PDB file of C-alpha atoms in Angstrom:
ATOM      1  CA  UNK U 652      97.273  99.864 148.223  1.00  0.00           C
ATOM      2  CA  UNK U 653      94.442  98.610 150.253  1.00  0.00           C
ATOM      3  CA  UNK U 654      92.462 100.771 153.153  1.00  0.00           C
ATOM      4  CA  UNK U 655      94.602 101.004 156.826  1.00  0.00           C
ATOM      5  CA  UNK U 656      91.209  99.784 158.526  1.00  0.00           C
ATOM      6  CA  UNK U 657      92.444 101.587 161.500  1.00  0.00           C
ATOM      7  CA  UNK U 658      93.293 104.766 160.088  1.00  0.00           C
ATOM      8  CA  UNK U 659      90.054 107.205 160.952  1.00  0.00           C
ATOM      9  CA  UNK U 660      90.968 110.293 159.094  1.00  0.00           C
ATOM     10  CA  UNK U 661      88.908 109.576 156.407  1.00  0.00           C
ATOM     11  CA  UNK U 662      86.081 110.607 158.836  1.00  0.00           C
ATOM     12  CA  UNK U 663      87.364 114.062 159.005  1.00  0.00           C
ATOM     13  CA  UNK U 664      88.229 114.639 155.116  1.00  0.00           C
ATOM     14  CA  UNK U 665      84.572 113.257 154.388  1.00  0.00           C
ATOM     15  CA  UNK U 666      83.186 115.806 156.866  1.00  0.00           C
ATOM     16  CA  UNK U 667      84.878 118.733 155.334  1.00  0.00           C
ATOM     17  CA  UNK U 668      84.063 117.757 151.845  1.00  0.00           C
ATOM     18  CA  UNK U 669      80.661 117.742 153.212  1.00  0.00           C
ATOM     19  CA  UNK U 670      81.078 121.191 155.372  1.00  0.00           C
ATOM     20  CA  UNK U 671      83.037 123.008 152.048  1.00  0.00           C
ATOM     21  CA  UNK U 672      80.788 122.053 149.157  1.00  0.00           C
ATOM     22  CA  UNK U 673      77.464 122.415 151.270  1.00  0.00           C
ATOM     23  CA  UNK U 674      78.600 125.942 152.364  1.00  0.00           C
ATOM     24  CA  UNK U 675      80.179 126.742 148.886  1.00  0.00           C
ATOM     25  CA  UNK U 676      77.269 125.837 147.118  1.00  0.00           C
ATOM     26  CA  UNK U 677      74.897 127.809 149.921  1.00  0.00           C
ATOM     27  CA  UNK U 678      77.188 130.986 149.269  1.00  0.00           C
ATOM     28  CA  UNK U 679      78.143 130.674 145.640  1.00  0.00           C
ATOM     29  CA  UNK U 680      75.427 133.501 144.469  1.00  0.00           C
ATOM     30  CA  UNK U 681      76.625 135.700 147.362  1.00  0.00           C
ATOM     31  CA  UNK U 682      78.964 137.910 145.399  1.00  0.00           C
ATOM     32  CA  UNK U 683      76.696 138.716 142.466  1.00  0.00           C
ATOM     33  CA  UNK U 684      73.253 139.162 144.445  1.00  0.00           C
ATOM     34  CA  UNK U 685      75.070 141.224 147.055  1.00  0.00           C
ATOM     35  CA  UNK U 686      77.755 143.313 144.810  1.00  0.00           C
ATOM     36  CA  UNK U 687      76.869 142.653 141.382  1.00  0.00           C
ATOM     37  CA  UNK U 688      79.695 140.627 140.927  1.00  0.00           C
ATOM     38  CA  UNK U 689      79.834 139.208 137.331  1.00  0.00           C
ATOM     39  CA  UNK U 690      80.186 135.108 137.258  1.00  0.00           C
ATOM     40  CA  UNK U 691      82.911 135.575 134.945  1.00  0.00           C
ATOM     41  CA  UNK U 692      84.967 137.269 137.475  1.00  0.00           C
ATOM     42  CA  UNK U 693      84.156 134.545 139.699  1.00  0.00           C
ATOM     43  CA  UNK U 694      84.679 131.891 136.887  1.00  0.00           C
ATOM     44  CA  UNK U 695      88.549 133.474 136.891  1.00  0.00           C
ATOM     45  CA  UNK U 696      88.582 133.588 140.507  1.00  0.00           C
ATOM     46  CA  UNK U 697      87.905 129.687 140.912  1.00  0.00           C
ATOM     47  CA  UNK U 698      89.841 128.814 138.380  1.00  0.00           C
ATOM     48  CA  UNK U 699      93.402 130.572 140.373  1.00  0.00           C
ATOM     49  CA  UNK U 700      92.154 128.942 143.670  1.00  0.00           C
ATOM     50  CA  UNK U 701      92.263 125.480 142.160  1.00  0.00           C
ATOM     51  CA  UNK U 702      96.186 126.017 142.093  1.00  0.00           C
ATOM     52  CA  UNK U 703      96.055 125.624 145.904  1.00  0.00           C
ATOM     53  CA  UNK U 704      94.718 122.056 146.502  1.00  0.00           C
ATOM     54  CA  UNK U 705      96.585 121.300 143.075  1.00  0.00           C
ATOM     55  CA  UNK U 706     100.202 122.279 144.748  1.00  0.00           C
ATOM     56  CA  UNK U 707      99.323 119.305 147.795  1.00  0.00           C
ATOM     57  CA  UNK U 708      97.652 117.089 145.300  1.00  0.00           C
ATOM     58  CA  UNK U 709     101.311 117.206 143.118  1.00  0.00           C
ATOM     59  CA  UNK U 710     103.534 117.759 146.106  1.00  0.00           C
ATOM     60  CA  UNK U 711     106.150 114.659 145.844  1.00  0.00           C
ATOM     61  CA  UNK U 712     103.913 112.720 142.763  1.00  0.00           C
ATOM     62  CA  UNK U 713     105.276 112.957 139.477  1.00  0.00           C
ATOM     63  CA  UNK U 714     103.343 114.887 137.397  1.00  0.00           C
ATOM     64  CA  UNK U 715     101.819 112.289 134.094  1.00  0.00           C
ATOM     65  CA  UNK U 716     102.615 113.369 130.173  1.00  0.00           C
ATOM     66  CA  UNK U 717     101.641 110.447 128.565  1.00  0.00           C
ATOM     67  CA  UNK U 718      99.391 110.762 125.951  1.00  0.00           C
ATOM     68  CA  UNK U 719      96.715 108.376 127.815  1.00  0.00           C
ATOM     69  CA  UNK U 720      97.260 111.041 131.036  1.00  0.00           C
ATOM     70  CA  UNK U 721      96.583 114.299 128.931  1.00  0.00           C
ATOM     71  CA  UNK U 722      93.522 112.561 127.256  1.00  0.00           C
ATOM     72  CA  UNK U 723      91.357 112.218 130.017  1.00  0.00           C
ATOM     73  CA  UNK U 724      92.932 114.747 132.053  1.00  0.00           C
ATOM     74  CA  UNK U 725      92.051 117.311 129.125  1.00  0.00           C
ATOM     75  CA  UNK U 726      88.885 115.385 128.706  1.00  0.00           C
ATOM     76  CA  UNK U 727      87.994 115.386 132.791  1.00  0.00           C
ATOM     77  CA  UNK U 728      89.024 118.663 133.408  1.00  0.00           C
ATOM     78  CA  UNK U 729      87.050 120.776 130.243  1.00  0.00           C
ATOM     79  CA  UNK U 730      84.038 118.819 131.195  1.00  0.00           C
ATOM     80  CA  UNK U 731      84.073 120.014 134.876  1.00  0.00           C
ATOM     81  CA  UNK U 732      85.659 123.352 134.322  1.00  0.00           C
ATOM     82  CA  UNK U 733      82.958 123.989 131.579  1.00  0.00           C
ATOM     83  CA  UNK U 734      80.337 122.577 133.992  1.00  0.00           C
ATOM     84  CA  UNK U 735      81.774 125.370 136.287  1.00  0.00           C
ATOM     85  CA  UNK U 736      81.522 127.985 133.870  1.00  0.00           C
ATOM     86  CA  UNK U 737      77.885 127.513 133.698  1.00  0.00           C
ATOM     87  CA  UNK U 738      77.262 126.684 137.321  1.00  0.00           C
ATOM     88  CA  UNK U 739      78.541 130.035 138.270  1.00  0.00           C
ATOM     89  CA  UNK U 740      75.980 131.715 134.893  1.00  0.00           C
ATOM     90  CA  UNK U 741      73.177 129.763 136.269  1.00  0.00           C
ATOM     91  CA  UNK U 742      73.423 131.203 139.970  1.00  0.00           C
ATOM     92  CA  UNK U 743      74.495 134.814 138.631  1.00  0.00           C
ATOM     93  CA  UNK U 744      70.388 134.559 137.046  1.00  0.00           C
ATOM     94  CA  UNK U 745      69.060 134.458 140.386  1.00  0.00           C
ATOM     95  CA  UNK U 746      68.253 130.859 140.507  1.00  0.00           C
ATOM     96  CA  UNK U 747      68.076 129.517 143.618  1.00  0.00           C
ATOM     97  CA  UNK U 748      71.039 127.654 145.117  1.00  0.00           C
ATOM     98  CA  UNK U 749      68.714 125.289 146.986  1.00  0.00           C
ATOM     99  CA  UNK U 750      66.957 123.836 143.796  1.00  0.00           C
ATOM    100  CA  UNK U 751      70.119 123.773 141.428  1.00  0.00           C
ATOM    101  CA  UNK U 752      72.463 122.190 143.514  1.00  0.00           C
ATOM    102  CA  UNK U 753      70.357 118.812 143.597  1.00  0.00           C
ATOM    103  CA  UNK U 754      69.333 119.087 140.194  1.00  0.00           C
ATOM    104  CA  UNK U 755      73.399 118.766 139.614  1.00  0.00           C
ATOM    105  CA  UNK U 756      73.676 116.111 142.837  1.00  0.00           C
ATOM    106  CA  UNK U 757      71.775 114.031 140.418  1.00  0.00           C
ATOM    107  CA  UNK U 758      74.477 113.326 137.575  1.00  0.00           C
ATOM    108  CA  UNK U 759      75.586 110.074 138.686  1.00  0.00           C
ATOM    109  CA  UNK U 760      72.292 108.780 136.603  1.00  0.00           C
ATOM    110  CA  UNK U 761      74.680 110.025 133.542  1.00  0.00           C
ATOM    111  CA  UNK U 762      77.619 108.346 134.424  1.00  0.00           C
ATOM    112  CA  UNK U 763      75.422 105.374 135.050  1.00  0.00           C
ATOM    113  CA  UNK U 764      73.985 105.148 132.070  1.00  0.00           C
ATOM    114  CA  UNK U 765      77.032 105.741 130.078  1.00  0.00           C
ATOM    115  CA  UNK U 766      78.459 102.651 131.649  1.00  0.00           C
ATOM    116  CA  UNK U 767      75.522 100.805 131.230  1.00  0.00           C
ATOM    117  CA  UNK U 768      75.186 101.830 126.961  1.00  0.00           C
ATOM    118  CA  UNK U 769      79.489 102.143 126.776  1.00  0.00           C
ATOM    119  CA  UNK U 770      81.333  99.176 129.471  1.00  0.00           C
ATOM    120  CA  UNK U 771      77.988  97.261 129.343  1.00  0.00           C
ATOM    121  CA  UNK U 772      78.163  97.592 133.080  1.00  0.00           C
ATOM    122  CA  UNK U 773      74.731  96.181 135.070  1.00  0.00           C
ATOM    123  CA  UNK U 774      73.033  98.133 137.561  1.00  0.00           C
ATOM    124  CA  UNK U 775      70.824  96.069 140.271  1.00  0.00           C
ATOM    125  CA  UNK U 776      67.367  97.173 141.545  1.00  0.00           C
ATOM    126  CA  UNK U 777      68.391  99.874 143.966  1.00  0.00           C
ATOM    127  CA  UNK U 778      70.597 101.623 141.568  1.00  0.00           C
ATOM    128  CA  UNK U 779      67.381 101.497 139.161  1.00  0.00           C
ATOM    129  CA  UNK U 780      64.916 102.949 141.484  1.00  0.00           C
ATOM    130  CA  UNK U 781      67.891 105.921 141.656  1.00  0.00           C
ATOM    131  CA  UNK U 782      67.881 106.484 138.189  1.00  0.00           C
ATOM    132  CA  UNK U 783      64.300 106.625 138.246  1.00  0.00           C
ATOM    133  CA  UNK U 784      64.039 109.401 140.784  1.00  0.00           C
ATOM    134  CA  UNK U 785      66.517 111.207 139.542  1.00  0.00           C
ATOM    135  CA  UNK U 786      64.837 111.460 136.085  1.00  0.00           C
ATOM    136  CA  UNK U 787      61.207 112.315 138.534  1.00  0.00           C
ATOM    137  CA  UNK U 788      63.181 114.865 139.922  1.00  0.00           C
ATOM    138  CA  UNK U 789      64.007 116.818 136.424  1.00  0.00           C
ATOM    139  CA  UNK U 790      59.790 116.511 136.021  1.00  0.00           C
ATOM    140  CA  UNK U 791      59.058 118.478 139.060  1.00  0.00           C
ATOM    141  CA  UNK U 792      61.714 120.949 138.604  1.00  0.00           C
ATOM    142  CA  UNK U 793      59.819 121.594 135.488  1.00  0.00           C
ATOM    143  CA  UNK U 794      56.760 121.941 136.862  1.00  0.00           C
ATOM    144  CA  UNK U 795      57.719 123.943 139.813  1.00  0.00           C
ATOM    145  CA  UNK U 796      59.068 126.496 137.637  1.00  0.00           C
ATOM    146  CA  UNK U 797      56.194 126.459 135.292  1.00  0.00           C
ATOM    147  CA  UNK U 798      53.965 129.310 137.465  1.00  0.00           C
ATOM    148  CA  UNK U 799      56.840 131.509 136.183  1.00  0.00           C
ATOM    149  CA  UNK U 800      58.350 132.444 139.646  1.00  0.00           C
ATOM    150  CA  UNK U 801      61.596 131.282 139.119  1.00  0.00           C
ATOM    151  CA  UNK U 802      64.627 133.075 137.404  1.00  0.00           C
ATOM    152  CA  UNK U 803      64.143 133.107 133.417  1.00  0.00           C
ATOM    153  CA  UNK U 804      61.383 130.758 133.513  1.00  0.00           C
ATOM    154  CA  UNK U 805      62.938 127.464 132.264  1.00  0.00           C
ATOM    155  CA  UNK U 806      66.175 128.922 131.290  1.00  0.00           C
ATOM    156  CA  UNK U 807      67.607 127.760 134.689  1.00  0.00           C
ATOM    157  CA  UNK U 808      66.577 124.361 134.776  1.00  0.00           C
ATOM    158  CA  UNK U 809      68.188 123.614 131.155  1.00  0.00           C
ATOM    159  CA  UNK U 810      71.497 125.299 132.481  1.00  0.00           C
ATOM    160  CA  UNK U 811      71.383 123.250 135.523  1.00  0.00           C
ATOM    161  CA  UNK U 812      71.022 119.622 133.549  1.00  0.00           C
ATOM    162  CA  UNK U 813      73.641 120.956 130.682  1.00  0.00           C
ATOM    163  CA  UNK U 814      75.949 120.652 134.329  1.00  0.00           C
ATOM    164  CA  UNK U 815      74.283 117.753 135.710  1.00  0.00           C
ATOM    165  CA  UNK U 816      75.041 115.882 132.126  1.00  0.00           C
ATOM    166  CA  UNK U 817      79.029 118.084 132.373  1.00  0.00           C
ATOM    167  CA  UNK U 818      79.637 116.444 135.759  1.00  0.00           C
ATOM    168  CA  UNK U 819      78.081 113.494 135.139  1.00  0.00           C
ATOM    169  CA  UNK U 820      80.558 112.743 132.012  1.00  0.00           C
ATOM    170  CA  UNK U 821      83.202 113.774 133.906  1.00  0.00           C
ATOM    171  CA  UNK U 822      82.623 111.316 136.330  1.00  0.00           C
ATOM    172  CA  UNK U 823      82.273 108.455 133.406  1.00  0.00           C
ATOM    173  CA  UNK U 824      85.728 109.663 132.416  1.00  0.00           C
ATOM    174  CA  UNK U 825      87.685 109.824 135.605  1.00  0.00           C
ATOM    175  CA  UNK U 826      86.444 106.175 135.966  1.00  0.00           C
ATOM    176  CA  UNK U 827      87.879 105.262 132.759  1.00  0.00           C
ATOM    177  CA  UNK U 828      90.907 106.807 133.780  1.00  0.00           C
ATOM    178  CA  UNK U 829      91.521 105.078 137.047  1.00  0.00           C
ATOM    179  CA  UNK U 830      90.738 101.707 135.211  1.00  0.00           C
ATOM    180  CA  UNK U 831      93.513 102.841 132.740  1.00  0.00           C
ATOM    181  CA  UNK U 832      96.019 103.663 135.323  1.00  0.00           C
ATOM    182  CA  UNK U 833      96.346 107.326 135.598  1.00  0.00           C
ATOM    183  CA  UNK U 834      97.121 108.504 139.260  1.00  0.00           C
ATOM    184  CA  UNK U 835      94.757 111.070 140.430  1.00  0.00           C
ATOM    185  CA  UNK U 836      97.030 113.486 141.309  1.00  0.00           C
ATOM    186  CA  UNK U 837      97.836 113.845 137.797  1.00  0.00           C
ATOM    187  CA  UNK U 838      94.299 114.091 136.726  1.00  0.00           C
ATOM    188  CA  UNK U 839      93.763 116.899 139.719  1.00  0.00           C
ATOM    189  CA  UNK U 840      96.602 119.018 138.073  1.00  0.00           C
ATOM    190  CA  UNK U 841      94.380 118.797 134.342  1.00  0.00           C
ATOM    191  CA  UNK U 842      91.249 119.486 135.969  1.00  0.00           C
ATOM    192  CA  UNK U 843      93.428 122.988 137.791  1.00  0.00           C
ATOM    193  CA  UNK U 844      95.082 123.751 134.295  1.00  0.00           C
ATOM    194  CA  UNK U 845      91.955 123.273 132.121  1.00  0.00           C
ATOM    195  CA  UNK U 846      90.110 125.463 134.534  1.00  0.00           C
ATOM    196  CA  UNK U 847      92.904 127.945 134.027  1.00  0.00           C
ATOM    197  CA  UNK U 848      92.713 127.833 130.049  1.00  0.00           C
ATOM    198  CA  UNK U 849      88.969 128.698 130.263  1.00  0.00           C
ATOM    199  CA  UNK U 850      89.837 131.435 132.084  1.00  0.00           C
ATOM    200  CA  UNK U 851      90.272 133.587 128.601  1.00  0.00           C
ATOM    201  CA  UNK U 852      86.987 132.535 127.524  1.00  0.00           C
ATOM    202  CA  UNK U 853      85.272 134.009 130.989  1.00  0.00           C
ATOM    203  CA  UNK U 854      87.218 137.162 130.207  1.00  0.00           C
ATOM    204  CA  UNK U 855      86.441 138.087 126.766  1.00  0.00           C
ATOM    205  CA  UNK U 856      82.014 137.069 128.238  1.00  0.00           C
ATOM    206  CA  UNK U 857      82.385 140.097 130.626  1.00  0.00           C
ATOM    207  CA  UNK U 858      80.272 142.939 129.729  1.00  0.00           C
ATOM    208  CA  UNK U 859      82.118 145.430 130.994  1.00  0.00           C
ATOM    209  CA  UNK U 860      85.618 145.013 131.355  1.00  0.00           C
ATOM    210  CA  UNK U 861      86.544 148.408 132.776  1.00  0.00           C
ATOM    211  CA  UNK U 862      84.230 147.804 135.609  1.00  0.00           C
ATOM    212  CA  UNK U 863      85.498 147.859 139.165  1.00  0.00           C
ATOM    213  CA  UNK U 864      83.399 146.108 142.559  1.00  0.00           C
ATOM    214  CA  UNK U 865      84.672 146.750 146.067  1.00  0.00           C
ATOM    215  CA  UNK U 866      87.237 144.941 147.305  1.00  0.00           C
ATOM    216  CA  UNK U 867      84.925 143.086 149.732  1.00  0.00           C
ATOM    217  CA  UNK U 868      83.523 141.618 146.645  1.00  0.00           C
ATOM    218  CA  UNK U 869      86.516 139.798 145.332  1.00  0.00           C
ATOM    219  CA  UNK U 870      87.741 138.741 149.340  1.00  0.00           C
ATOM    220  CA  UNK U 871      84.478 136.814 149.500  1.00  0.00           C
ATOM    221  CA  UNK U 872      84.471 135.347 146.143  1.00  0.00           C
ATOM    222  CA  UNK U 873      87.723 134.062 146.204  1.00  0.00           C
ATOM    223  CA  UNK U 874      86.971 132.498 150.452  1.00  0.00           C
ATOM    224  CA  UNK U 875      84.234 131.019 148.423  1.00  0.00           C
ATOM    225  CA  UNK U 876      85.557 129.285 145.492  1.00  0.00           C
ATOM    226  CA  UNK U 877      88.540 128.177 147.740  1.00  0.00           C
ATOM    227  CA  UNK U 878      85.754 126.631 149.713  1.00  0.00           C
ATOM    228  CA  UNK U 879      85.278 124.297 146.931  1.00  0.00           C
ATOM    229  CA  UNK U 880      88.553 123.901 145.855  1.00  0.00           C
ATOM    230  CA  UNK U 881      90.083 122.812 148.898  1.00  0.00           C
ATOM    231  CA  UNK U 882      86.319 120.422 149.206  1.00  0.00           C
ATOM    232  CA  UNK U 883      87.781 118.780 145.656  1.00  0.00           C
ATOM    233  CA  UNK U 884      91.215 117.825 147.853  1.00  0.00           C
ATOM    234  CA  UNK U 885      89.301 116.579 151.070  1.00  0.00           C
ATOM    235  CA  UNK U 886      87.311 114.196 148.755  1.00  0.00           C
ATOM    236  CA  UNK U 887      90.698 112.796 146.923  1.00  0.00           C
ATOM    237  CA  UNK U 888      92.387 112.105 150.648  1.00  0.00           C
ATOM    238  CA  UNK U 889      89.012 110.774 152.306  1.00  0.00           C
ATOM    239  CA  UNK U 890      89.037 108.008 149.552  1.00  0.00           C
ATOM    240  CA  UNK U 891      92.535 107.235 149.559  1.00  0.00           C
ATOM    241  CA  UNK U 892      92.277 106.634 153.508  1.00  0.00           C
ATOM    242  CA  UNK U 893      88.750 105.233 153.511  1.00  0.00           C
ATOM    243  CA  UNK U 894      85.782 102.902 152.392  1.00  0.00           C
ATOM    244  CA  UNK U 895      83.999 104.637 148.650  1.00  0.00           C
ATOM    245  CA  UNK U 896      81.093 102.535 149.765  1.00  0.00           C
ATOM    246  CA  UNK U 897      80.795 105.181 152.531  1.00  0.00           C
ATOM    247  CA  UNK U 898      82.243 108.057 151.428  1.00  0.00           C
ATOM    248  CA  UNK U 899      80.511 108.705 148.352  1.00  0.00           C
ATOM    249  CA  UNK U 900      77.135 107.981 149.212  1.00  0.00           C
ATOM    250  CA  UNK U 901      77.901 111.199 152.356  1.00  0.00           C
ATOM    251  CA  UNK U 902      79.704 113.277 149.801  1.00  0.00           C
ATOM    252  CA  UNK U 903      76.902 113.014 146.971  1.00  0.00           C
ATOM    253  CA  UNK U 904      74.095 113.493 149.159  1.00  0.00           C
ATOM    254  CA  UNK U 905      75.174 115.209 152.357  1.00  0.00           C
ATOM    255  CA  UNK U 906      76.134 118.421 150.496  1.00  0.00           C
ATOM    256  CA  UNK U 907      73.620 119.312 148.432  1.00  0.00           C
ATOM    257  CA  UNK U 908      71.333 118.847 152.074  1.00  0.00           C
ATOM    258  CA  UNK U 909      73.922 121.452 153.527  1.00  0.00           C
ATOM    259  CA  UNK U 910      73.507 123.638 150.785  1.00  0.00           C
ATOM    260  CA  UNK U 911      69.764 123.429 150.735  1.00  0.00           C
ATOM    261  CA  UNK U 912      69.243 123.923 154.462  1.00  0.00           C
ATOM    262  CA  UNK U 913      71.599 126.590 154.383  1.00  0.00           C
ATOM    263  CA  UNK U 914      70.144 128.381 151.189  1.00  0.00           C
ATOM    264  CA  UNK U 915      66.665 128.391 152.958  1.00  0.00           C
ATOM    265  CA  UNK U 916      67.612 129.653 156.154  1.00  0.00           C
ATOM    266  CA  UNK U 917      70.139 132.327 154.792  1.00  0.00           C
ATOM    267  CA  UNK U 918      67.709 133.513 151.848  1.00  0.00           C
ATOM    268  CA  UNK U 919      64.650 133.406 153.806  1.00  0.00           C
ATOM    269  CA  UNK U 920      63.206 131.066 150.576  1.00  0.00           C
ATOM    270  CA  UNK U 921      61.131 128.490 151.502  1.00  0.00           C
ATOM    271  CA  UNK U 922      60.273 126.125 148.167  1.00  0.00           C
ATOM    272  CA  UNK U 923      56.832 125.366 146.979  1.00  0.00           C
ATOM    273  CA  UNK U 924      55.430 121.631 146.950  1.00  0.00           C
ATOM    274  CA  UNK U 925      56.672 120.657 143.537  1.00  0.00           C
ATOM    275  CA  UNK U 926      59.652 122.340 143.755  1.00  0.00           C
ATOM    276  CA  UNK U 927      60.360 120.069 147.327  1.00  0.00           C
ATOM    277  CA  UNK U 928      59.527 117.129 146.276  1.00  0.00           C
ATOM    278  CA  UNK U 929      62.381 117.095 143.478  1.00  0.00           C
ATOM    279  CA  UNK U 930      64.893 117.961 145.928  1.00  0.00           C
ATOM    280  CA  UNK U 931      63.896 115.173 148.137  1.00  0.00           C
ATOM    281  CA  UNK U 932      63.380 113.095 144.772  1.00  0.00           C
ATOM    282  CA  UNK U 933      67.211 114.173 143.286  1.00  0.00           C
ATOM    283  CA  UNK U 934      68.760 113.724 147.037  1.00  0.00           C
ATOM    284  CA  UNK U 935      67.463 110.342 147.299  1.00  0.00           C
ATOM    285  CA  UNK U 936      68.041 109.121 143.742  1.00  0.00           C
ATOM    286  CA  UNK U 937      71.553 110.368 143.940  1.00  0.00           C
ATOM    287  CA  UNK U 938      72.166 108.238 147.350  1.00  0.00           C
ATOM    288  CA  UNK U 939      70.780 105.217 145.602  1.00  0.00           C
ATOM    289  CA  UNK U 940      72.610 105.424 142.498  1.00  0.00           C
ATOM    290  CA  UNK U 941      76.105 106.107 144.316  1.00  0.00           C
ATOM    291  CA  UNK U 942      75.253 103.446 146.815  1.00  0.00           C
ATOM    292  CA  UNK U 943      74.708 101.250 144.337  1.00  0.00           C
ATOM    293  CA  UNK U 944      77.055 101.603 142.347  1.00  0.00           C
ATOM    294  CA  UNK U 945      79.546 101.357 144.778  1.00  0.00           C
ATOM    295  CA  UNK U 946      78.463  98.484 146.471  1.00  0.00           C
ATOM    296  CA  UNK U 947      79.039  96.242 143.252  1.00  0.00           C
ATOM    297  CA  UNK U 948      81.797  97.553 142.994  1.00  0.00           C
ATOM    298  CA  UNK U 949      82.434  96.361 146.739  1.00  0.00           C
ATOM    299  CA  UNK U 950      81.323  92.960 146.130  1.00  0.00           C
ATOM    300  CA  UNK U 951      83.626  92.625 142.715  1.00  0.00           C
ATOM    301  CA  UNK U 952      86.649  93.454 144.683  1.00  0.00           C
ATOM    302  CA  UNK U 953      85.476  90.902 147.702  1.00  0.00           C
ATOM    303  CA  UNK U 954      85.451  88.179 144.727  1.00  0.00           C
ATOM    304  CA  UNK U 955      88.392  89.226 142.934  1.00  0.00           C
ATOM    305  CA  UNK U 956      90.060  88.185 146.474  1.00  0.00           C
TER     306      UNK U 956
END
């Protein structure tokens, strides 16, 4: 089905795909720095919201049980719902929402150069430059956290490129997956049932089992992680109603600003020299590389015409 040129609601899903996952990521840690709330719990609590955006994602599409469709939707969704498992570990250490999030905004590079060493894909010049800021970004990360300021030293930083390389696969895989021919709704409802199976896992990693937070505590985690549940929707209906050449790039880039604007203004956190220039460095390389990518992929459908 090609784009409605004149339908503009892609505008509005792609701004609150930008609005949910740069607030989400901004108040992610809120629950554990301000109640102590475990990540597990909060693991568990994403995992239930998913079920909402999953219900309109499957509402009047027939659900896929081929053995192709549970593949990568098993495959897709234990990738991103393991990527979320350790997302929500990372930000329960204290690190700071306003470095990790473009660390992660970074993992097209992955999916790029899966698809360079797997589908023999080619990436042109811009899409290089990306790749090399992105991997300049990782550097001063490192280095920023080498004075010993920042939560667990380097622990942190390896958490957050274990998801960048998660999400990054993921993305390789749900590529794959279109090219095979498996509907997204389909591959929505394995990402909201993998998420659920992990569950278990969060559960038996709690410390303390017995323990109980105030109710406040779960309200706000679970308005949270709907925050980025309901972003994972918006970004599904913004590309079925607009241009990925434009979308994406917003999406990829324009959140992870939010979320470090809103992270430094909130936590009162301003980050030191080395620890700015990767965010500018991983913000910029992630634009490139999804800009890139996208806009071969633009020109390959304008010749397949």
């Amino acid at each position: 089905m090609g784009v409605d040129v004149n339908n503009k609601s892609w505008i509005v899903y792609t701004f609150m795909v930008v609005v949910t996952w740069g607030v989400w990521g901004a108040f992610s840690a809120w629950p554990t720095t301000h109640y102590g709330y475990p990540d597990q719990w909060i693991y568990i609590i994403w995992s239930l919201t998913m079920l909402i955006p999953c219900y309109f994602a499957l509402r009047g599409q027939r659900f896929d049980f081929s053995g192709k469709a549970i593949f990568y939707g098993c495959l897709i969704g234990f990738t991103g719902a393991g990527g979320q498992l350790l997302l929500f570990k990372t930000l329960a250490m204290g690190a700071p929402a306003y470095l990790v999030f473009p660390i992660i905004s970074i993992s097209p590079a992955i999916t790029v150069i899966m698809s360079l060493a797997l589908l023999k894909e080619r990436v042109n010049k811009l899409g290089s430059i990306g790749v090399v800021l992105a991997l300049l970004s990782i550097v001063t990360f490192s280095i920023s956290s080498s004075d010993g300021q920042q939560a667990n030293g380097l622990l942190w930083l390896v958490y957050s490129v274990l998801i960048c390389v998660a999400w990054g696969v993921q993305a390789f895989f749900m590529k794959q997956a279109a090219n095979q021919g498996v509907h997204d709704s389909s591959i929505f409802g394995y990402m909201t049932l993998t998420g659920i199976i992990l569950a278990p896992v969060a559960w038996l990693m709690l410390a303390d089992k017995g323990a109980s937070y105030p109710l406040m505590a779960t309200l706000s985690t679970a308005f949270i992680q709907l925050l980025n549940a309901v972003g994972a929707l918006c970004l599904v209906m913004a590309l079925s109603r607009g241009k990925a050449t434009i979308i994406a790039p917003c999406t990829n880039a324009l959140a992870p600003v939010l979320t470090a604007v809103l992270s430094l203004i909130i936590y009162q956190s301003m980050p030191g020299f080395w620890a700015f220039i990767g965010i500018v460095l991983a913000i910029s390389g992630s634009t490139m590389m999804v800009y890139s990518e996208e806009k071969i992929n633009a020109v390959k459908a304008t010749a397949a015409l």
